[in-house]
Amino acid sequence: MKVKRIDYLDAIRGIAVWLVVLYHAYARYEHFPYGFEYASFPLLKYGYLGVELFFLISGFVILMTLERSRSFINFLYKRWLRLFPAMAIVTLLFYVGYYLFCEKWIPYYNLLPGLTFTEPYFYKKLLHIDTIKALSPSFWTLFVEVKFYAIFGGVFFLLRKNVHKSILFLLILWCFSIITSLVCHNEFVMKIAELFIYYGWFAGGCYAYLYFKTQIDKYLYLSGGITLVAIILSTLSKEYFVEYFITVITIIAVFFIPLVFEKVRFVFQNKFLLFFGFISYSFYLLQEPMLLFFIDKIHTAAGGVINSFCIPLPLFIAITGLSYGVTKAEIWIRKLIKF
């Protein structure tokens, strides 16, 4: 059965991807020409919280997909079909593009983490090559997502589609991760525990889906409560915790307000947000490496003529166009290889 898209979730994806992109463009890298000049603005400074927004959406969508999948293999195939074609196209673009601009090839082993959705750490241990890294620093979120798909999907079907026990298992793994980070110093155990540190967000998204599906209030309370705990835990380590807390609540409210108040969903019918929700996956894959590679080149070419805040703007346009092309191509590829 085909999963019907929920428009307002696409719009939230558009918001989430722009939060991440603006963070990377203005607040993550001090070596950019403007340094941290704009990083004090909270939505830029904490734009990485767009990732948590993505994780909430994933919990929602993945549970919905699991309920409509015939088997674990069928579910994994759907996920692979959704993720791999765009990743393959982007990998090819980076591989060829790097050679054209730098006149040397990217080492083949740096292609492996992205194409297999597996952390470089695994390949460093397997191949004994310490220099292995993903083509984009942003790929780490995909490594988290894919393991969530495999673990949650496997448990869901192992428990004969028992939703509540499956979500409880996520919460147990989340608690294990939190406790381990506080008391354990074994590198291997800590690496295992790191896999589950975001599972509170996924569980919050799962309960949000159950509320969306049934309109039973207890699911909304569970979703909100678990998400609030995740927010508080993330706040404890922040220096400017009040500023951070206000910002993260504001960002996460973008997920919950249209979930609870159906009448405001028309706001999320904005064509700009829906468009970027449509291309959000390709946009996310492309954005950080292109920013890292071209920001300084644009600054040099501009020769100080344009305001420093405007330096990334041509890149935003270029990444948008390229992302649209990749998205259309990967949709065509999915149809071609689907069986």
GROMACS .gro file of C-alpha atoms in nm:
model
  339
    1MET     CA    1   0.000   0.000   0.000
    2LYS     CA    2   0.134   0.340  -0.092
    3VAL     CA    3   0.185   0.579   0.201
    4LYS     CA    4  -0.002   0.901   0.138
    5ARG     CA    5   0.215   1.208   0.189
    6ILE     CA    6   0.110   1.450   0.462
    7ASP     CA    7   0.161   1.799   0.323
    8TYR     CA    8   0.232   1.979   0.647
    9LEU     CA    9   0.511   1.733   0.729
   10ASP     CA   10   0.672   1.818   0.394
   11ALA     CA   11   0.659   2.185   0.490
   12ILE     CA   12   0.823   2.108   0.824
   13ARG     CA   13   1.096   1.920   0.637
   14GLY     CA   14   1.151   2.238   0.439
   15ILE     CA   15   1.187   2.439   0.760
   16ALA     CA   16   1.419   2.178   0.912
   17VAL     CA   17   1.653   2.166   0.613
   18TRP     CA   18   1.681   2.546   0.600
   19LEU     CA   19   1.764   2.561   0.970
   20VAL     CA   20   2.052   2.319   0.913
   21VAL     CA   21   2.174   2.493   0.597
   22LEU     CA   22   2.173   2.838   0.759
   23TYR     CA   23   2.362   2.697   1.058
   24HIS     CA   24   2.627   2.550   0.829
   25ALA     CA   25   2.648   2.870   0.623
   26TYR     CA   26   2.668   3.122   0.906
   27ALA     CA   27   2.737   2.964   1.244
   28ARG     CA   28   2.945   2.647   1.222
   29TYR     CA   29   3.269   2.733   1.044
   30GLU     CA   30   3.491   3.009   1.181
   31HIS     CA   31   3.723   2.993   0.879
   32PHE     CA   32   3.451   3.129   0.647
   33PRO     CA   33   3.527   3.492   0.544
   34TYR     CA   34   3.274   3.639   0.788
   35GLY     CA   35   3.368   3.401   1.072
   36PHE     CA   36   3.107   3.399   1.347
   37GLU     CA   37   2.980   3.750   1.272
   38TYR     CA   38   2.621   3.626   1.242
   39ALA     CA   39   2.641   3.330   1.478
   40SER     CA   40   2.491   3.513   1.776
   41PHE     CA   41   2.142   3.506   1.621
   42PRO     CA   42   1.971   3.210   1.796
   43LEU     CA   43   1.806   3.054   1.488
   44LEU     CA   44   2.145   3.050   1.313
   45LYS     CA   45   2.344   2.955   1.622
   46TYR     CA   46   2.113   2.663   1.702
   47GLY     CA   47   2.006   2.581   1.348
   48TYR     CA   48   2.147   2.231   1.393
   49LEU     CA   49   1.827   2.161   1.588
   50GLY     CA   50   1.668   2.113   1.249
   51VAL     CA   51   1.816   1.763   1.279
   52GLU     CA   52   1.602   1.693   1.587
   53LEU     CA   53   1.303   1.816   1.388
   54PHE     CA   54   1.394   1.562   1.118
   55PHE     CA   55   1.416   1.287   1.382
   56LEU     CA   56   1.066   1.366   1.512
   57ILE     CA   57   0.934   1.351   1.156
   58SER     CA   58   1.117   1.020   1.102
   59GLY     CA   59   0.959   0.862   1.409
   60PHE     CA   60   0.617   0.969   1.280
   61VAL     CA   61   0.668   0.856   0.920
   62ILE     CA   62   0.858   0.534   0.991
   63LEU     CA   63   0.589   0.398   1.222
   64MET     CA   64   0.327   0.484   0.960
   65THR     CA   65   0.537   0.306   0.696
   66LEU     CA   66   0.591   0.001   0.917
   67GLU     CA   67   0.218  -0.040   0.971
   68ARG     CA   68   0.170  -0.045   0.594
   69SER     CA   69   0.459  -0.280   0.512
   70ARG     CA   70   0.403  -0.650   0.447
   71SER     CA   71   0.726  -0.764   0.610
   72PHE     CA   72   1.058  -0.645   0.752
   73ILE     CA   73   1.229  -0.706   0.416
   74ASN     CA   74   0.955  -0.513   0.237
   75PHE     CA   75   1.003  -0.223   0.479
   76LEU     CA   76   1.384  -0.221   0.438
   77TYR     CA   77   1.344  -0.230   0.061
   78LYS     CA   78   1.115   0.075   0.073
   79ARG     CA   79   1.368   0.262   0.285
   80TRP     CA   80   1.658   0.164   0.060
   81LEU     CA   81   1.460   0.273  -0.245
   82ARG     CA   82   1.395   0.607  -0.075
   83LEU     CA   83   1.755   0.675   0.031
   84PHE     CA   84   1.999   0.505  -0.204
   85PRO     CA   85   1.928   0.652  -0.551
   86ALA     CA   86   1.979   1.014  -0.439
   87MET     CA   87   2.287   0.917  -0.238
   88ALA     CA   88   2.433   0.739  -0.543
   89ILE     CA   89   2.371   1.041  -0.767
   90VAL     CA   90   2.519   1.286  -0.514
   91THR     CA   91   2.820   1.059  -0.459
   92LEU     CA   92   2.883   1.052  -0.835
   93LEU     CA   93   2.850   1.431  -0.854
   94PHE     CA   94   3.097   1.482  -0.570
   95TYR     CA   95   3.338   1.225  -0.714
   96VAL     CA   96   3.345   1.376  -1.063
   97GLY     CA   97   3.318   1.735  -0.941
   98TYR     CA   98   3.613   1.698  -0.706
   99TYR     CA   99   3.828   1.570  -0.992
  100LEU     CA  100   3.721   1.855  -1.222
  101PHE     CA  101   3.803   2.123  -0.964
  102CYS     CA  102   4.101   1.963  -0.788
  103GLU     CA  103   4.243   1.740  -1.063
  104LYS     CA  104   4.260   1.438  -0.835
  105TRP     CA  105   4.021   1.163  -0.741
  106ILE     CA  106   3.857   1.119  -0.403
  107PRO     CA  107   3.995   0.798  -0.243
  108TYR     CA  108   3.753   0.517  -0.322
  109TYR     CA  109   3.717   0.422   0.044
  110ASN     CA  110   3.565   0.763   0.125
  111LEU     CA  111   3.269   0.666  -0.094
  112LEU     CA  112   3.183   0.368   0.126
  113PRO     CA  113   3.028   0.538   0.433
  114GLY     CA  114   2.768   0.726   0.229
  115LEU     CA  115   2.681   0.447  -0.013
  116THR     CA  116   2.638   0.195   0.270
  117PHE     CA  117   2.499   0.442   0.529
  118THR     CA  118   2.761   0.326   0.777
  119GLU     CA  119   2.994   0.530   0.999
  120PRO     CA  120   3.356   0.577   0.887
  121TYR     CA  121   3.456   0.434   1.229
  122PHE     CA  122   3.337   0.090   1.114
  123TYR     CA  123   3.547   0.101   0.797
  124LYS     CA  124   3.851   0.231   0.984
  125LYS     CA  125   3.837  -0.080   1.201
  126LEU     CA  126   3.752  -0.313   0.913
  127LEU     CA  127   4.002  -0.186   0.655
  128HIS     CA  128   4.264  -0.045   0.897
  129ILE     CA  129   4.266   0.288   0.712
  130ASP     CA  130   4.261   0.578   0.957
  131THR     CA  131   4.193   0.845   0.694
  132ILE     CA  132   3.848   0.718   0.591
  133LYS     CA  133   3.578   0.985   0.617
  134ALA     CA  134   3.234   1.047   0.471
  135LEU     CA  135   3.197   1.280   0.172
  136SER     CA  136   2.990   1.514   0.388
  137PRO     CA  137   2.999   1.576   0.765
  138SER     CA  138   2.618   1.589   0.748
  139PHE     CA  139   2.593   1.221   0.656
  140TRP     CA  140   2.615   1.128   1.026
  141THR     CA  141   2.239   1.183   1.061
  142LEU     CA  142   2.173   0.925   0.789
  143PHE     CA  143   2.386   0.672   0.975
  144VAL     CA  144   2.167   0.731   1.283
  145GLU     CA  145   1.846   0.711   1.078
  146VAL     CA  146   1.931   0.387   0.897
  147LYS     CA  147   2.018   0.206   1.221
  148PHE     CA  148   1.690   0.329   1.366
  149TYR     CA  149   1.507   0.182   1.064
  150ALA     CA  150   1.680  -0.154   1.106
  151ILE     CA  151   1.641  -0.178   1.485
  152PHE     CA  152   1.288  -0.042   1.517
  153GLY     CA  153   1.168  -0.225   1.206
  154GLY     CA  154   1.321  -0.553   1.320
  155VAL     CA  155   1.169  -0.528   1.668
  156PHE     CA  156   0.832  -0.418   1.525
  157PHE     CA  157   0.798  -0.733   1.313
  158LEU     CA  158   0.962  -0.958   1.572
  159LEU     CA  159   0.692  -0.846   1.817
  160ARG     CA  160   0.423  -0.910   1.554
  161LYS     CA  161   0.354  -0.541   1.494
  162ASN     CA  162   0.299  -0.463   1.862
  163VAL     CA  163   0.339  -0.086   1.847
  164HIS     CA  164   0.353  -0.015   2.220
  165LYS     CA  165   0.616  -0.276   2.301
  166SER     CA  166   0.822  -0.164   2.002
  167ILE     CA  167   0.824   0.200   2.118
  168LEU     CA  168   0.902   0.084   2.473
  169PHE     CA  169   1.207  -0.094   2.333
  170LEU     CA  170   1.321   0.236   2.177
  171LEU     CA  171   1.284   0.407   2.515
  172ILE     CA  172   1.484   0.133   2.689
  173LEU     CA  173   1.768   0.179   2.438
  174TRP     CA  174   1.749   0.556   2.491
  175CYS     CA  175   1.776   0.516   2.870
  176PHE     CA  176   2.069   0.276   2.822
  177SER     CA  177   2.244   0.538   2.611
  178ILE     CA  178   2.188   0.815   2.866
  179ILE     CA  179   2.309   0.606   3.161
  180THR     CA  180   2.610   0.477   2.968
  181SER     CA  181   2.718   0.830   2.876
  182LEU     CA  182   2.722   0.916   3.247
  183VAL     CA  183   2.895   0.613   3.400
  184CYS     CA  184   3.084   0.420   3.130
  185HIS     CA  185   3.432   0.490   2.993
  186ASN     CA  186   3.477   0.184   2.769
  187GLU     CA  187   3.522   0.304   2.409
  188PHE     CA  188   3.340   0.011   2.248
  189VAL     CA  189   3.041   0.025   2.484
  190MET     CA  190   3.018   0.402   2.444
  191LYS     CA  191   3.020   0.365   2.064
  192ILE     CA  192   2.729   0.121   2.091
  193ALA     CA  193   2.543   0.353   2.328
  194GLU     CA  194   2.589   0.648   2.093
  195LEU     CA  195   2.368   0.470   1.841
  196PHE     CA  196   2.065   0.525   2.065
  197ILE     CA  197   2.117   0.878   2.202
  198TYR     CA  198   1.853   1.025   1.968
  199TYR     CA  199   1.592   0.755   2.022
  200GLY     CA  200   1.388   0.978   2.252
  201TRP     CA  201   1.320   1.203   1.954
  202PHE     CA  202   1.222   0.906   1.738
  203ALA     CA  203   0.990   0.775   2.012
  204GLY     CA  204   0.832   1.120   2.045
  205GLY     CA  205   0.762   1.114   1.672
  206CYS     CA  206   0.611   0.764   1.696
  207TYR     CA  207   0.364   0.873   1.962
  208ALA     CA  208   0.285   1.185   1.759
  209TYR     CA  209   0.184   0.956   1.471
  210LEU     CA  210  -0.039   0.752   1.703
  211TYR     CA  211  -0.208   1.074   1.814
  212PHE     CA  212  -0.248   1.185   1.451
  213LYS     CA  213  -0.400   0.847   1.366
  214THR     CA  214  -0.630   0.798   1.667
  215GLN     CA  215  -0.678   1.147   1.819
  216ILE     CA  216  -0.634   0.984   2.162
  217ASP     CA  217  -0.491   1.247   2.398
  218LYS     CA  218  -0.263   1.012   2.592
  219TYR     CA  219  -0.046   0.969   2.283
  220LEU     CA  220  -0.006   1.345   2.254
  221TYR     CA  221   0.095   1.365   2.621
  222LEU     CA  222   0.345   1.082   2.576
  223SER     CA  223   0.489   1.243   2.264
  224GLY     CA  224   0.515   1.584   2.426
  225GLY     CA  225   0.651   1.446   2.754
  226ILE     CA  226   0.922   1.234   2.594
  227THR     CA  227   1.022   1.519   2.363
  228LEU     CA  228   1.038   1.759   2.658
  229VAL     CA  229   1.269   1.521   2.845
  230ALA     CA  230   1.492   1.505   2.536
  231ILE     CA  231   1.494   1.885   2.521
  232ILE     CA  232   1.582   1.920   2.891
  233LEU     CA  233   1.863   1.665   2.864
  234SER     CA  234   2.010   1.849   2.566
  235THR     CA  235   1.978   2.181   2.751
  236LEU     CA  236   2.181   2.070   3.054
  237SER     CA  237   2.511   2.076   2.864
  238LYS     CA  238   2.461   2.421   2.711
  239GLU     CA  239   2.641   2.732   2.837
  240TYR     CA  240   2.356   2.969   2.748
  241PHE     CA  241   2.086   2.729   2.857
  242VAL     CA  242   1.800   2.981   2.876
  243GLU     CA  243   1.864   3.106   2.522
  244TYR     CA  244   1.902   2.749   2.399
  245PHE     CA  245   1.588   2.627   2.578
  246ILE     CA  246   1.373   2.906   2.434
  247THR     CA  247   1.510   2.842   2.085
  248VAL     CA  248   1.465   2.465   2.093
  249ILE     CA  249   1.109   2.497   2.228
  250THR     CA  250   1.030   2.742   1.946
  251ILE     CA  251   1.174   2.509   1.681
  252ILE     CA  252   1.009   2.193   1.814
  253ALA     CA  253   0.675   2.377   1.842
  254VAL     CA  254   0.679   2.385   1.461
  255PHE     CA  255   0.622   2.008   1.473
  256PHE     CA  256   0.355   2.003   1.743
  257ILE     CA  257   0.138   2.306   1.662
  258PRO     CA  258  -0.001   2.174   1.329
  259LEU     CA  259  -0.030   1.827   1.482
  260VAL     CA  260  -0.261   1.958   1.756
  261PHE     CA  261  -0.434   2.247   1.580
  262GLU     CA  262  -0.564   2.128   1.246
  263LYS     CA  263  -0.692   2.475   1.154
  264VAL     CA  264  -0.339   2.618   1.136
  265ARG     CA  265  -0.219   2.359   0.885
  266PHE     CA  266  -0.311   2.593   0.600
  267VAL     CA  267  -0.005   2.798   0.701
  268PHE     CA  268   0.205   2.498   0.603
  269GLN     CA  269   0.057   2.489   0.252
  270ASN     CA  270   0.317   2.752   0.161
  271LYS     CA  271   0.458   2.659  -0.181
  272PHE     CA  272   0.811   2.766  -0.083
  273LEU     CA  273   0.818   2.532   0.217
  274LEU     CA  274   0.648   2.248   0.027
  275PHE     CA  275   0.902   2.279  -0.253
  276PHE     CA  276   1.195   2.257  -0.013
  277GLY     CA  277   1.023   1.971   0.167
  278PHE     CA  278   1.004   1.794  -0.169
  279ILE     CA  279   1.379   1.840  -0.238
  280SER     CA  280   1.489   1.830   0.128
  281TYR     CA  281   1.680   1.500   0.112
  282SER     CA  282   1.889   1.594  -0.193
  283PHE     CA  283   1.930   1.948  -0.057
  284TYR     CA  284   2.060   1.809   0.272
  285LEU     CA  285   2.307   1.576   0.099
  286LEU     CA  286   2.451   1.850  -0.121
  287GLN     CA  287   2.459   2.158   0.100
  288GLU     CA  288   2.751   2.123   0.343
  289PRO     CA  289   3.026   2.005   0.103
  290MET     CA  290   2.927   2.273  -0.149
  291LEU     CA  291   2.932   2.544   0.117
  292LEU     CA  292   3.272   2.428   0.240
  293PHE     CA  293   3.418   2.414  -0.110
  294PHE     CA  294   3.277   2.732  -0.265
  295ILE     CA  295   3.229   2.995   0.010
  296ASP     CA  296   3.591   3.116   0.000
  297LYS     CA  297   3.594   3.106  -0.380
  298ILE     CA  298   3.283   3.327  -0.400
  299HIS     CA  299   3.435   3.567  -0.147
  300THR     CA  300   3.755   3.592  -0.352
  301ALA     CA  301   3.564   3.638  -0.679
  302ALA     CA  302   3.343   3.908  -0.526
  303GLY     CA  303   3.648   4.103  -0.412
  304GLY     CA  304   3.468   4.254  -0.115
  305VAL     CA  305   3.201   4.415  -0.334
  306ILE     CA  306   2.904   4.237  -0.174
  307ASN     CA  307   2.802   4.231   0.191
  308SER     CA  308   2.949   3.928   0.370
  309PHE     CA  309   2.602   3.802   0.466
  310CYS     CA  310   2.519   3.770   0.095
  311ILE     CA  311   2.821   3.552   0.009
  312PRO     CA  312   2.632   3.219   0.049
  313LEU     CA  313   2.325   3.338  -0.145
  314PRO     CA  314   2.448   3.234  -0.494
  315LEU     CA  315   2.529   2.894  -0.346
  316PHE     CA  316   2.180   2.860  -0.200
  317ILE     CA  317   2.039   2.916  -0.549
  318ALA     CA  318   2.283   2.672  -0.710
  319ILE     CA  319   2.223   2.403  -0.447
  320THR     CA  320   1.846   2.446  -0.487
  321GLY     CA  321   1.864   2.396  -0.863
  322LEU     CA  322   2.097   2.099  -0.835
  323SER     CA  323   1.882   1.945  -0.560
  324TYR     CA  324   1.573   1.971  -0.777
  325GLY     CA  325   1.756   1.796  -1.060
  326VAL     CA  326   1.880   1.520  -0.829
  327THR     CA  327   1.532   1.475  -0.680
  328LYS     CA  328   1.368   1.440  -1.022
  329ALA     CA  329   1.642   1.199  -1.133
  330GLU     CA  330   1.619   0.981  -0.823
  331ILE     CA  331   1.240   0.960  -0.859
  332TRP     CA  332   1.291   0.837  -1.216
  333ILE     CA  333   1.552   0.584  -1.097
  334ARG     CA  334   1.321   0.459  -0.821
  335LYS     CA  335   1.047   0.394  -1.075
  336LEU     CA  336   1.297   0.222  -1.303
  337ILE     CA  337   1.435  -0.022  -1.045
  338LYS     CA  338   1.120  -0.072  -0.837
  339PHE     CA  339   0.972  -0.420  -0.840
   0.00000   0.00000   0.00000
